[in-house]
Coordinates of C-alpha atoms in Angstrom, one line a residue:
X1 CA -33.8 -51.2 25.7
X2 CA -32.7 -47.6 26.3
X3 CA -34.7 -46.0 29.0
X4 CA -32.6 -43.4 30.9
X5 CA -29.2 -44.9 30.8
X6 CA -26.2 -44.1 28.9
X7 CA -25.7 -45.9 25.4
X8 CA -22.8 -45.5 23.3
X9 CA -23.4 -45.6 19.7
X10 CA -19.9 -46.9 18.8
X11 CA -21.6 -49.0 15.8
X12 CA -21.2 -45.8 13.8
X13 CA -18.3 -46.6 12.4
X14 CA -16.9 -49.0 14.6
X15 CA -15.6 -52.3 13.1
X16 CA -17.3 -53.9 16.1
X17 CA -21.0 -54.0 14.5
X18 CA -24.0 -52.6 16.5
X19 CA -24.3 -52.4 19.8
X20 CA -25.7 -55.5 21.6
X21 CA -29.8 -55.2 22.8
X22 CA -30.3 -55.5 26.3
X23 CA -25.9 -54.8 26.9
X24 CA -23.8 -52.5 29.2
X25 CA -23.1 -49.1 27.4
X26 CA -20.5 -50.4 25.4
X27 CA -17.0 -48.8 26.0
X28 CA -14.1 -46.7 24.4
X29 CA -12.0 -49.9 24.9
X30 CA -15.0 -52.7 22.5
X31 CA -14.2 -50.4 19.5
X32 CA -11.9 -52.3 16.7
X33 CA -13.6 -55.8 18.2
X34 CA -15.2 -58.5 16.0
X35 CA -18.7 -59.3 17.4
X36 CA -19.8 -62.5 16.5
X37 CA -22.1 -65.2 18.5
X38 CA -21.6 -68.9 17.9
X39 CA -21.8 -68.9 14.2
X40 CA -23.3 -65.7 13.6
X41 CA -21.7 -63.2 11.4
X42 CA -22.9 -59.7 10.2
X43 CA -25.2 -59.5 7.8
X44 CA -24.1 -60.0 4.1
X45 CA -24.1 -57.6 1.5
X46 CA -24.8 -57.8 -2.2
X47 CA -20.7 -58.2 -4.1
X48 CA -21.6 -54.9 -6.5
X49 CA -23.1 -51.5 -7.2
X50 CA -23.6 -50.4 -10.7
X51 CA -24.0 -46.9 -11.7
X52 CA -26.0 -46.3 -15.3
X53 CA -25.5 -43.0 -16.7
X54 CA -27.5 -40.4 -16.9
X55 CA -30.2 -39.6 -19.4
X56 CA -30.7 -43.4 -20.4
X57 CA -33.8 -43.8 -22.0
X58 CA -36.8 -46.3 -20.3
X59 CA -35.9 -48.5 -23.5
X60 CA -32.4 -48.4 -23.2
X61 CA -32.0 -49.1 -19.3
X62 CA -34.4 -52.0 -20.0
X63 CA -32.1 -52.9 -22.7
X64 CA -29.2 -53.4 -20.0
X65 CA -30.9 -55.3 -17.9
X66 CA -32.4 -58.2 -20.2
X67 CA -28.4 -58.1 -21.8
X68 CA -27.4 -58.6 -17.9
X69 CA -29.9 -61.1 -17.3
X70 CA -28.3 -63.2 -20.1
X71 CA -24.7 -63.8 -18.7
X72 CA -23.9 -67.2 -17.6
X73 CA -25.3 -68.1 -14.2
X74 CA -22.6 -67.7 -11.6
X75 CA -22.2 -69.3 -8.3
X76 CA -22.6 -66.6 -6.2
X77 CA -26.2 -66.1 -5.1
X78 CA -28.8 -64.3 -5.6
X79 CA -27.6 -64.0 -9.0
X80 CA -28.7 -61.2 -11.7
X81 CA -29.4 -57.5 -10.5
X82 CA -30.9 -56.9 -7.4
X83 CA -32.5 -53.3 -5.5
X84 CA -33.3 -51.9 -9.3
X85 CA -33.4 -47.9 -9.0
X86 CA -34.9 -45.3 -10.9
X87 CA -35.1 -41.3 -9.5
X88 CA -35.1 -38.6 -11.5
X89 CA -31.9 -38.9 -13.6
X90 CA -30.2 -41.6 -11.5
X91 CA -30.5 -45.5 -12.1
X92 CA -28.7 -48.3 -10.6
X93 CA -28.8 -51.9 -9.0
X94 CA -26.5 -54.5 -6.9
X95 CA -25.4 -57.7 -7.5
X96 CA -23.2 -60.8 -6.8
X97 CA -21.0 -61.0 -10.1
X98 CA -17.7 -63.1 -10.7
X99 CA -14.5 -61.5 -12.4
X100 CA -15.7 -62.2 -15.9
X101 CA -19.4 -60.6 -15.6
X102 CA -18.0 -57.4 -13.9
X103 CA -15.4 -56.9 -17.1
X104 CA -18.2 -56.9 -19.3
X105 CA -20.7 -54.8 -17.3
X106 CA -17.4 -52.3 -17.2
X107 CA -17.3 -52.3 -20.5
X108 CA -21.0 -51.3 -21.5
X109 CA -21.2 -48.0 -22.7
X110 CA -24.7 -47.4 -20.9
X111 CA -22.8 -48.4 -17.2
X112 CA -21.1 -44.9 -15.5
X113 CA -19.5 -47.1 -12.9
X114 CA -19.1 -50.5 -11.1
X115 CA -17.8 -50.5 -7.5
X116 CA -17.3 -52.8 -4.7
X117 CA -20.3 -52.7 -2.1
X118 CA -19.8 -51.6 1.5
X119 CA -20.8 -52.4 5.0
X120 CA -22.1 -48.9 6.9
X121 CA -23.0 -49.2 10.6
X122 CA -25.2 -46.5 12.6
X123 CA -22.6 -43.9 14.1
X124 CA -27.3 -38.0 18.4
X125 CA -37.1 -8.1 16.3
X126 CA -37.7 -11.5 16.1
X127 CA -40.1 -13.6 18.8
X128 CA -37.7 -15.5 21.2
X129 CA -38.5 -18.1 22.7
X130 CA -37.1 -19.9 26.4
X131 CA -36.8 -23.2 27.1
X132 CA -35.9 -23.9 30.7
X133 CA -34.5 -26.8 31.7
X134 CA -33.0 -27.7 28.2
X135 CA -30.9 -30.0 28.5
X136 CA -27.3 -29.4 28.3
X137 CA -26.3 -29.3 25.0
X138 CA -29.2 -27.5 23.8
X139 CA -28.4 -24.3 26.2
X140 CA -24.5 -25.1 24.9
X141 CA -25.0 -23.8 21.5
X142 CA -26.4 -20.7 22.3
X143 CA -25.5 -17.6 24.3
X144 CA -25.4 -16.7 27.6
X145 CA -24.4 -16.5 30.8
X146 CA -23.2 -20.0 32.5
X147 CA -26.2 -19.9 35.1
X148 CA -28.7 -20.1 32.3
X149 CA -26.9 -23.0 30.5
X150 CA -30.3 -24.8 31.0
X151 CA -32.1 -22.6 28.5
X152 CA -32.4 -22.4 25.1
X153 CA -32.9 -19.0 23.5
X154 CA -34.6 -19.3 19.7
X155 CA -36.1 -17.9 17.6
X156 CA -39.6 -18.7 17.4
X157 CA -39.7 -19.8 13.6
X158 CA -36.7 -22.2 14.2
X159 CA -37.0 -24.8 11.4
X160 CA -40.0 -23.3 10.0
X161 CA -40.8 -24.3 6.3
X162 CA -37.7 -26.5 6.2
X163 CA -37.6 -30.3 5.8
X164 CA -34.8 -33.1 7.0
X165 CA -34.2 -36.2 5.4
X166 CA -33.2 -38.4 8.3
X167 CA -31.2 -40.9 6.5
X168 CA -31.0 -43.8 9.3
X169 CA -33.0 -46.5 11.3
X170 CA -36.3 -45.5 11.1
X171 CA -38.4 -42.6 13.4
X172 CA -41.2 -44.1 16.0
X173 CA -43.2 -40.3 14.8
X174 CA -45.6 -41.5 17.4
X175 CA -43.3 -39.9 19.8
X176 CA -44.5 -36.8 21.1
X177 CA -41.9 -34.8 20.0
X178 CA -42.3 -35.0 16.5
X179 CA -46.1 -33.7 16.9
X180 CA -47.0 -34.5 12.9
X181 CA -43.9 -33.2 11.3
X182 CA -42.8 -36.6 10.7
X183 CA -44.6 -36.2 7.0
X184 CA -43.6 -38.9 5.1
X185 CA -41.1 -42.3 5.1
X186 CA -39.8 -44.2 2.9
X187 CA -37.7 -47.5 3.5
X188 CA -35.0 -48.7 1.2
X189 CA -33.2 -51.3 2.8
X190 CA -32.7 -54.7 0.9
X191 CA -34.9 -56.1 3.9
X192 CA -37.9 -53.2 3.4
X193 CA -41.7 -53.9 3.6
X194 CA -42.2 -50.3 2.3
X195 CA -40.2 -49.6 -1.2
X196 CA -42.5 -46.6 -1.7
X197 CA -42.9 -43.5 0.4
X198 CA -45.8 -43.5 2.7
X199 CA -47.6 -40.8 4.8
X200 CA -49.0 -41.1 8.2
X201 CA -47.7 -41.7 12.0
X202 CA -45.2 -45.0 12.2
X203 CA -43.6 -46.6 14.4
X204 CA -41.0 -48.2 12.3
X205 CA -37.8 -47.7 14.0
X206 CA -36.0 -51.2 14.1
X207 CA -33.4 -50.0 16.8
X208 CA -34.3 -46.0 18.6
X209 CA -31.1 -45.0 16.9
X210 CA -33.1 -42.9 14.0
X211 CA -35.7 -41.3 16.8
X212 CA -33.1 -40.1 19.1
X213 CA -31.4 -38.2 16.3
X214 CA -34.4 -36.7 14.7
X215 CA -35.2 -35.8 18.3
X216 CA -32.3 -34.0 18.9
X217 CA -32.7 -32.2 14.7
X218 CA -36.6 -31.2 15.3
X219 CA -37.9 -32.2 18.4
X220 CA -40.9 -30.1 19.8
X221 CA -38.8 -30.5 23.3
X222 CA -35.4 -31.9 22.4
X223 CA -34.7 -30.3 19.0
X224 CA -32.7 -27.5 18.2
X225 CA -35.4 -26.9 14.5
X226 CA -38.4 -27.0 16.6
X227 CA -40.6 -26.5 13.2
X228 CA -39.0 -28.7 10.8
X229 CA -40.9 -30.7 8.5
X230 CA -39.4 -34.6 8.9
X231 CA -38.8 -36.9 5.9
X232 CA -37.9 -40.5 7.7
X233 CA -35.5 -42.5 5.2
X234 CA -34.6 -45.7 6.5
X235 CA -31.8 -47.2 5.1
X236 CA -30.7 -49.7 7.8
X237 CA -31.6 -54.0 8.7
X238 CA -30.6 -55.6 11.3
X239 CA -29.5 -59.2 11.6
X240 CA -30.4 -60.7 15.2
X241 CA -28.6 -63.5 16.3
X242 CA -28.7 -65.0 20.5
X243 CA -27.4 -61.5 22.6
X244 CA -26.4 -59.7 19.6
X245 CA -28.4 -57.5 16.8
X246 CA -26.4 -56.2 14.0
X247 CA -27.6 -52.7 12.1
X248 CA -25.9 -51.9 9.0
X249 CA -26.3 -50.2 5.8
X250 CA -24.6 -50.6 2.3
X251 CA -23.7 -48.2 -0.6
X252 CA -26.8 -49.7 -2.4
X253 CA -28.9 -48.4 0.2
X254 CA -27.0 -44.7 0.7
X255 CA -27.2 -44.3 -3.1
X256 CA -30.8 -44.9 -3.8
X257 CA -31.7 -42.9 -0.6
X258 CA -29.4 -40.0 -2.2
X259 CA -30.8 -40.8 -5.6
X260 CA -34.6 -40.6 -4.2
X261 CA -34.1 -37.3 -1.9
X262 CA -32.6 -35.5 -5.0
X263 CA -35.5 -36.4 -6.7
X264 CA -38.4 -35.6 -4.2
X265 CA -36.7 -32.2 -3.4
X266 CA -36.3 -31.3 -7.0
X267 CA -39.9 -32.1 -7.4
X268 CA -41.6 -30.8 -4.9
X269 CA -39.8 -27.1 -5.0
X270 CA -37.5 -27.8 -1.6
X271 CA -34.2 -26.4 -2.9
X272 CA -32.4 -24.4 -0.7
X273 CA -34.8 -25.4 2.2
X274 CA -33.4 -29.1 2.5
X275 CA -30.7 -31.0 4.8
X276 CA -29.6 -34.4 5.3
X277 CA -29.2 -36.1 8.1
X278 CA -26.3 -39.2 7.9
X279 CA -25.0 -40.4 10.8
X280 CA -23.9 -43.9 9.4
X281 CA -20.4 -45.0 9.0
X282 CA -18.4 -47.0 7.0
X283 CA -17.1 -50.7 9.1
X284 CA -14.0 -51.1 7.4
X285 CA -13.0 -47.2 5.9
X286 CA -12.5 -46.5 2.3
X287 CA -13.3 -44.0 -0.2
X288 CA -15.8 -44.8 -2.7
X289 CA -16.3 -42.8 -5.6
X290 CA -19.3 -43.3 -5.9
X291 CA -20.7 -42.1 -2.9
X292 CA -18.4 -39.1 -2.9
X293 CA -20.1 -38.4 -6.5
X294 CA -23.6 -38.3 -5.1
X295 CA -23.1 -36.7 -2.6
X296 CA -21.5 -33.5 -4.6
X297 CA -24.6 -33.9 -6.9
X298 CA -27.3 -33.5 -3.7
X299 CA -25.3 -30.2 -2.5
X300 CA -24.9 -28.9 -6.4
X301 CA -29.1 -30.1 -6.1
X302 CA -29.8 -27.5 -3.0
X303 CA -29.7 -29.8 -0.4
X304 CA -27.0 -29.5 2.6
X305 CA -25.7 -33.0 3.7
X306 CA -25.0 -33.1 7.4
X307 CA -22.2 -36.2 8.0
X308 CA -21.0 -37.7 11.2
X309 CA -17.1 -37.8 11.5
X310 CA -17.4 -41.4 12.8
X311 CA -16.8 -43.0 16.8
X312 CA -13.3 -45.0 16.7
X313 CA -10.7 -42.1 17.5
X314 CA -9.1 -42.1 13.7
X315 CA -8.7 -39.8 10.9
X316 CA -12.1 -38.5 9.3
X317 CA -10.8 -38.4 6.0
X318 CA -9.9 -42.5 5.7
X319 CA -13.6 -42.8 4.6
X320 CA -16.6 -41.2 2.1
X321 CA -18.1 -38.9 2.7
X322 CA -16.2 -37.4 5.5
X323 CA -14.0 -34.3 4.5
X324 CA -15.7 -33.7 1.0
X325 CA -16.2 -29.6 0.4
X326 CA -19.7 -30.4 -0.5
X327 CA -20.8 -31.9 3.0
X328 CA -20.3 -30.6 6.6
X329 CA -18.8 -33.2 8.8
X330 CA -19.2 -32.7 12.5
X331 CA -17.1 -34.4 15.5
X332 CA -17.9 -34.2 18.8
X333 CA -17.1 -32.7 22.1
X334 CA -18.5 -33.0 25.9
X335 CA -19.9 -30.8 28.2
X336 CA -16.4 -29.6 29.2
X337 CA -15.7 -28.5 25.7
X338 CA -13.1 -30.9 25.0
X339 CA -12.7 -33.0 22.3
X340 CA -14.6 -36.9 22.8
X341 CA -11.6 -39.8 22.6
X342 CA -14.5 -41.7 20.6
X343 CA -14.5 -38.8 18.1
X344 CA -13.2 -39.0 14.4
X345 CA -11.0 -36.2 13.9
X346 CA -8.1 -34.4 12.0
X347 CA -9.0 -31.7 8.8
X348 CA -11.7 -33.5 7.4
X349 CA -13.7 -32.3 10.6
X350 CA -15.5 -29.1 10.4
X351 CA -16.5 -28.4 13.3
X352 CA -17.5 -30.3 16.6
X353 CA -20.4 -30.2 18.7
X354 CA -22.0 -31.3 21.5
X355 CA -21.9 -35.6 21.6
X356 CA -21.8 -36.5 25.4
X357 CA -24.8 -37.5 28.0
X358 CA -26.9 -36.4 25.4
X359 CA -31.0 -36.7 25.7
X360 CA -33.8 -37.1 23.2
X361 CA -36.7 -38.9 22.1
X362 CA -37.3 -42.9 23.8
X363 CA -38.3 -45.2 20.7
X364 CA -39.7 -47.7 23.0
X365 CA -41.8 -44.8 25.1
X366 CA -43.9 -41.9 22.8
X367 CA -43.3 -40.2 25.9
X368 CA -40.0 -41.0 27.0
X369 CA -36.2 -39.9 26.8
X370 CA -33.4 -41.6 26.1
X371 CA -29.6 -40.9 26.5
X372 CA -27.2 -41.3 24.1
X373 CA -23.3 -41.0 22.9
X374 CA -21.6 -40.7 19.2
X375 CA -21.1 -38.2 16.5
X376 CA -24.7 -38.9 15.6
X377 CA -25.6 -36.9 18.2
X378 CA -23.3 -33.8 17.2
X379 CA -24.4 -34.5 13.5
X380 CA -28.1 -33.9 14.7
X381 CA -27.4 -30.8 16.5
X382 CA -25.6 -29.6 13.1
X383 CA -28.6 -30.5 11.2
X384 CA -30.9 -28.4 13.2
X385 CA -28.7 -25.7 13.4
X386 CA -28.7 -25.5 9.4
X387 CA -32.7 -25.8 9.5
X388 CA -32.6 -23.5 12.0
X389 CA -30.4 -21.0 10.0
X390 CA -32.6 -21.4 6.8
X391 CA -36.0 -20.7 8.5
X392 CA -34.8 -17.4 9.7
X393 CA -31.9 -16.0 7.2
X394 CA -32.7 -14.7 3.4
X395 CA -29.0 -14.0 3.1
X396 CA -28.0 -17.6 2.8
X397 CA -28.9 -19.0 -0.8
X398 CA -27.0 -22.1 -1.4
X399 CA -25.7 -25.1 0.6
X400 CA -22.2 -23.7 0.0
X401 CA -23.2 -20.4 1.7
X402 CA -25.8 -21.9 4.8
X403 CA -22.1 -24.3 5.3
X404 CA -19.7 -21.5 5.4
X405 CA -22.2 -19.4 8.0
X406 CA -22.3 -22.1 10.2
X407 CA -18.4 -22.5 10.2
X408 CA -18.1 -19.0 10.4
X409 CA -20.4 -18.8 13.6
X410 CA -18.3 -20.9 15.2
X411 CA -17.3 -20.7 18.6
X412 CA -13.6 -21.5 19.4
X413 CA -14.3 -22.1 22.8
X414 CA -13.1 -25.5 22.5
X415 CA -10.3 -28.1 23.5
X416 CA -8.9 -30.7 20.3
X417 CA -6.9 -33.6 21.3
X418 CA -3.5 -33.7 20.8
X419 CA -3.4 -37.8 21.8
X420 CA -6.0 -39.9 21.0
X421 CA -7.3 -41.7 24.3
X422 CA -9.6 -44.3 23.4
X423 CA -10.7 -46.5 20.8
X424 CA -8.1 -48.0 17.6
X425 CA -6.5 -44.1 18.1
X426 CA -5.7 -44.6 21.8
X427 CA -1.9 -43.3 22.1
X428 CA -0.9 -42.2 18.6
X429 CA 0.2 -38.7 18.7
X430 CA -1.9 -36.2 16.4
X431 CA 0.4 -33.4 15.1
X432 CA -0.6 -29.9 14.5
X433 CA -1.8 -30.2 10.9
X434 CA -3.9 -33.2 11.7
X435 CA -6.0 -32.4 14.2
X436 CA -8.9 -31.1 14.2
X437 CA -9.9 -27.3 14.2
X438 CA -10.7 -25.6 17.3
X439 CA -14.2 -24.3 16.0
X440 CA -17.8 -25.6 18.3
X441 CA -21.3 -25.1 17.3
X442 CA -22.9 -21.7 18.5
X443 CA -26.0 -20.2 17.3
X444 CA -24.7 -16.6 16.7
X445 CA -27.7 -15.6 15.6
X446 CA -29.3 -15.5 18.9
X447 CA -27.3 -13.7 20.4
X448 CA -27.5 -11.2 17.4
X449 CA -31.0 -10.7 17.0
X450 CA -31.8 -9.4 13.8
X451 CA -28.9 -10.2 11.7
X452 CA -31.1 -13.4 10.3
X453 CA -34.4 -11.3 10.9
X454 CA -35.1 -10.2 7.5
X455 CA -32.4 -10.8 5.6

């Protein structure tokens, strides 16, 4: 499918649905489109996501669900709670219910919340190291001198004793790249043959979108965190129908995901050495509490969520989690500097990095590359610049502070639109105090030297 050719991962947050198999690149001008062949319509989602409170008892959540179980049958199917979660403190399942069964389940004093579900689509002295003939964007977010813009100065512990929870398609950590970092996976898609974390090398990437990005996070060649420990957390299906594949995710999936990587983190001591990676997107926009809620308790947890601003040329902030204090949400800009028309943008941006012509890690060759577009990419190069930050800083003790040192190492060596050009955004004017703020990626610390050596 990908080999060396351009792919635009518009399916982020694009209304249009994934990007066809075995397709063009799609362009700037496809985003806002309905894909559909024949009769075939994105996958469906379960109506409902229920939030229990937490601190229910075993015997008390059980409670709930034989009381749900016994509610009139309704039409819609499957019927009675499906995806049933348990992590730590947090509990919850999906369903189809009508009007009358939500009321009630609203009501329960054992229920936090009820929400709507939603459609998400995918969205790439100190021992230094050289890499010659990075590629691009790696050489971009470090110093130097614009004849040695194909090397990447690092520091040789660059991700060491950190770990990434890749929240996405699915990692092929047969890949060369990923050595045997990729330590552990866990699927928890409504579709998923694997409910439970498992160990060992996979190649379980239904689409290449998930191995490109944890390419570009911790690739031995490709990867800003070179020694990053990768935790592979699929949360996406795919629907295939003639010429089109659909990848999504739902807020059922994101929120046992979250649910389960506050959990593991908590219990195996990774506080303070932990990022996620999202680069998924809500289809239709929309801010859901929910989400937003979880996502402020994995940052509150020690654990740095790394968020795409989304590919359709519109406000960041129109959707969850995008803008929140407790994530860093990262646009995108091309070799040039300048802005991406496909880029999300406005306040709720924090800073932009490199999403054009960007190469990493082939899911169809362990030894391959693959080129890619999309805030996922710029979201990736965030993420390993926060692994990168925690292996070699003792200065930075929370998410809060490892956020705030990345904004503040900022470059603003960069160009924000004042038009949108492409996409739903093409044309409408973006005044001052909406666009987005003129900060890029750039590892400060290299050119610093010992100012993250010992803390």
């Amino acid at each position: 499918m990908f080999g060396v050719k351009h792919i635009f991962l518009w399916s982020l947050v694009a209304a249009s649905g994934a990007l066809p198999q075995n397709s063009p690149a799609a362009s700037a001008s496809s985003a806002g489109t309905s894909l559909q062949a024949g009769n075939c319509t994105a996958p469906s989602i379960l109506d409902y996501v229920v939030t229990l409170r937490p601190g229910l008892s075993e015997g008390e959540a059980t409670a709930h669900l034989k009381w749900l179980r016994s509610l009139p049958p309704s039409r819609r199917r499957p019927q009675g709670p499906q995806g049933i979660y348990h992590y730590g403190e947090n509990r919850g399942y999906s369903g189809n219910f009508d009007d009358e069964a939500v009321k009630k389940i609203e009501s329960r004093k054992e229920v936090k919340s009820i929400s709507r579900n939603q459609l998400f689509h995918i969205n790439s002295t100190p021992q230094w190291n050289i890499q010659k003939q990075a590629s691009w964007s790696l050489g971009d977010i470090t110093p130097g001198p614009e004849d040695t813009k194909d090397q990447y100065t690092y520091d040789a512990r660059a991700g060491n004793g950190t770990f990434v929870y890749v929240f996405d398609t699915g990692i092929n950590s047969l890949h060369e790249e990923f050595e045997t970092r990729v330590i552990e996976r866990i699927c928890l898609a409504d579709e998923c043959e694997w409910p439970k974390p498992l160990t060992g090398r996979s190649g379980a990437d239904i689409n290449g979108h998930g191995t490109h990005v944890a390419g570009i996070i911790a690739g031995a060649k490709f990867g800003v965190a070179k020694q990053a420990q990768i935790i592979d957390v699929r949360i996406c299906k795919t629907k295939t129908c003639p010429g089109l594949t659909y990848v999504t995710s739902d807020v059922a999936a994101i929120l046992q995901a979250l649910a389960w990587t506050k959990a593991d983190v908590r219990a195996k001591g990774r506080q303070g050495r932990a990022v996620i990676n999202f680069s998924i997107g809500c289809k239709n926009f929309g801010i859901n509490r929910d989400v937003q809620l979880l996502f402020s308790d994995v940052f509150e947890a020690g654990i740095l969520p790394v968020v795409c601003a989304g590919n359709e040329g519109l406000p960041a902030k129109w959707s969850s989690p995008r803008g929140q204090p407790e994530v860093l949400t990262v646009g995108a800009h091309d070799k040039n500097h300048k802005e991406t028309g496909f880029s999300n943008y406005g306040p709720a941006v924090d800073i932009l990095a490199p999403g054009v012509d960007i190469k990493s890690a082939n899911w169809k060759d362990p030894l391959g590359a693959a080129f890619m577009d999309g805030t996922s990419m710029a979201t990736a190069y965030a993420s390993g610049m926060a692994l990168y930050l925690l292996s070699v800083s003792n200065n930075i003790t929370s998410p809060k502070d490892l956020k705030q040192t990345i904004i503040d190492m900022a470059s603003d060596n960069v160009t924000v639109l004042e038009m949108g050009t492409t996409g739903r955004g093409k044309g409408k004017i973006r005044k001052a105090g909406s666009r987005s703020p003129r900060r890029r990626l750039f590892n400060k610390a290299a050119a610093r030297g010992k100012l993250f050596q010992d803390g």
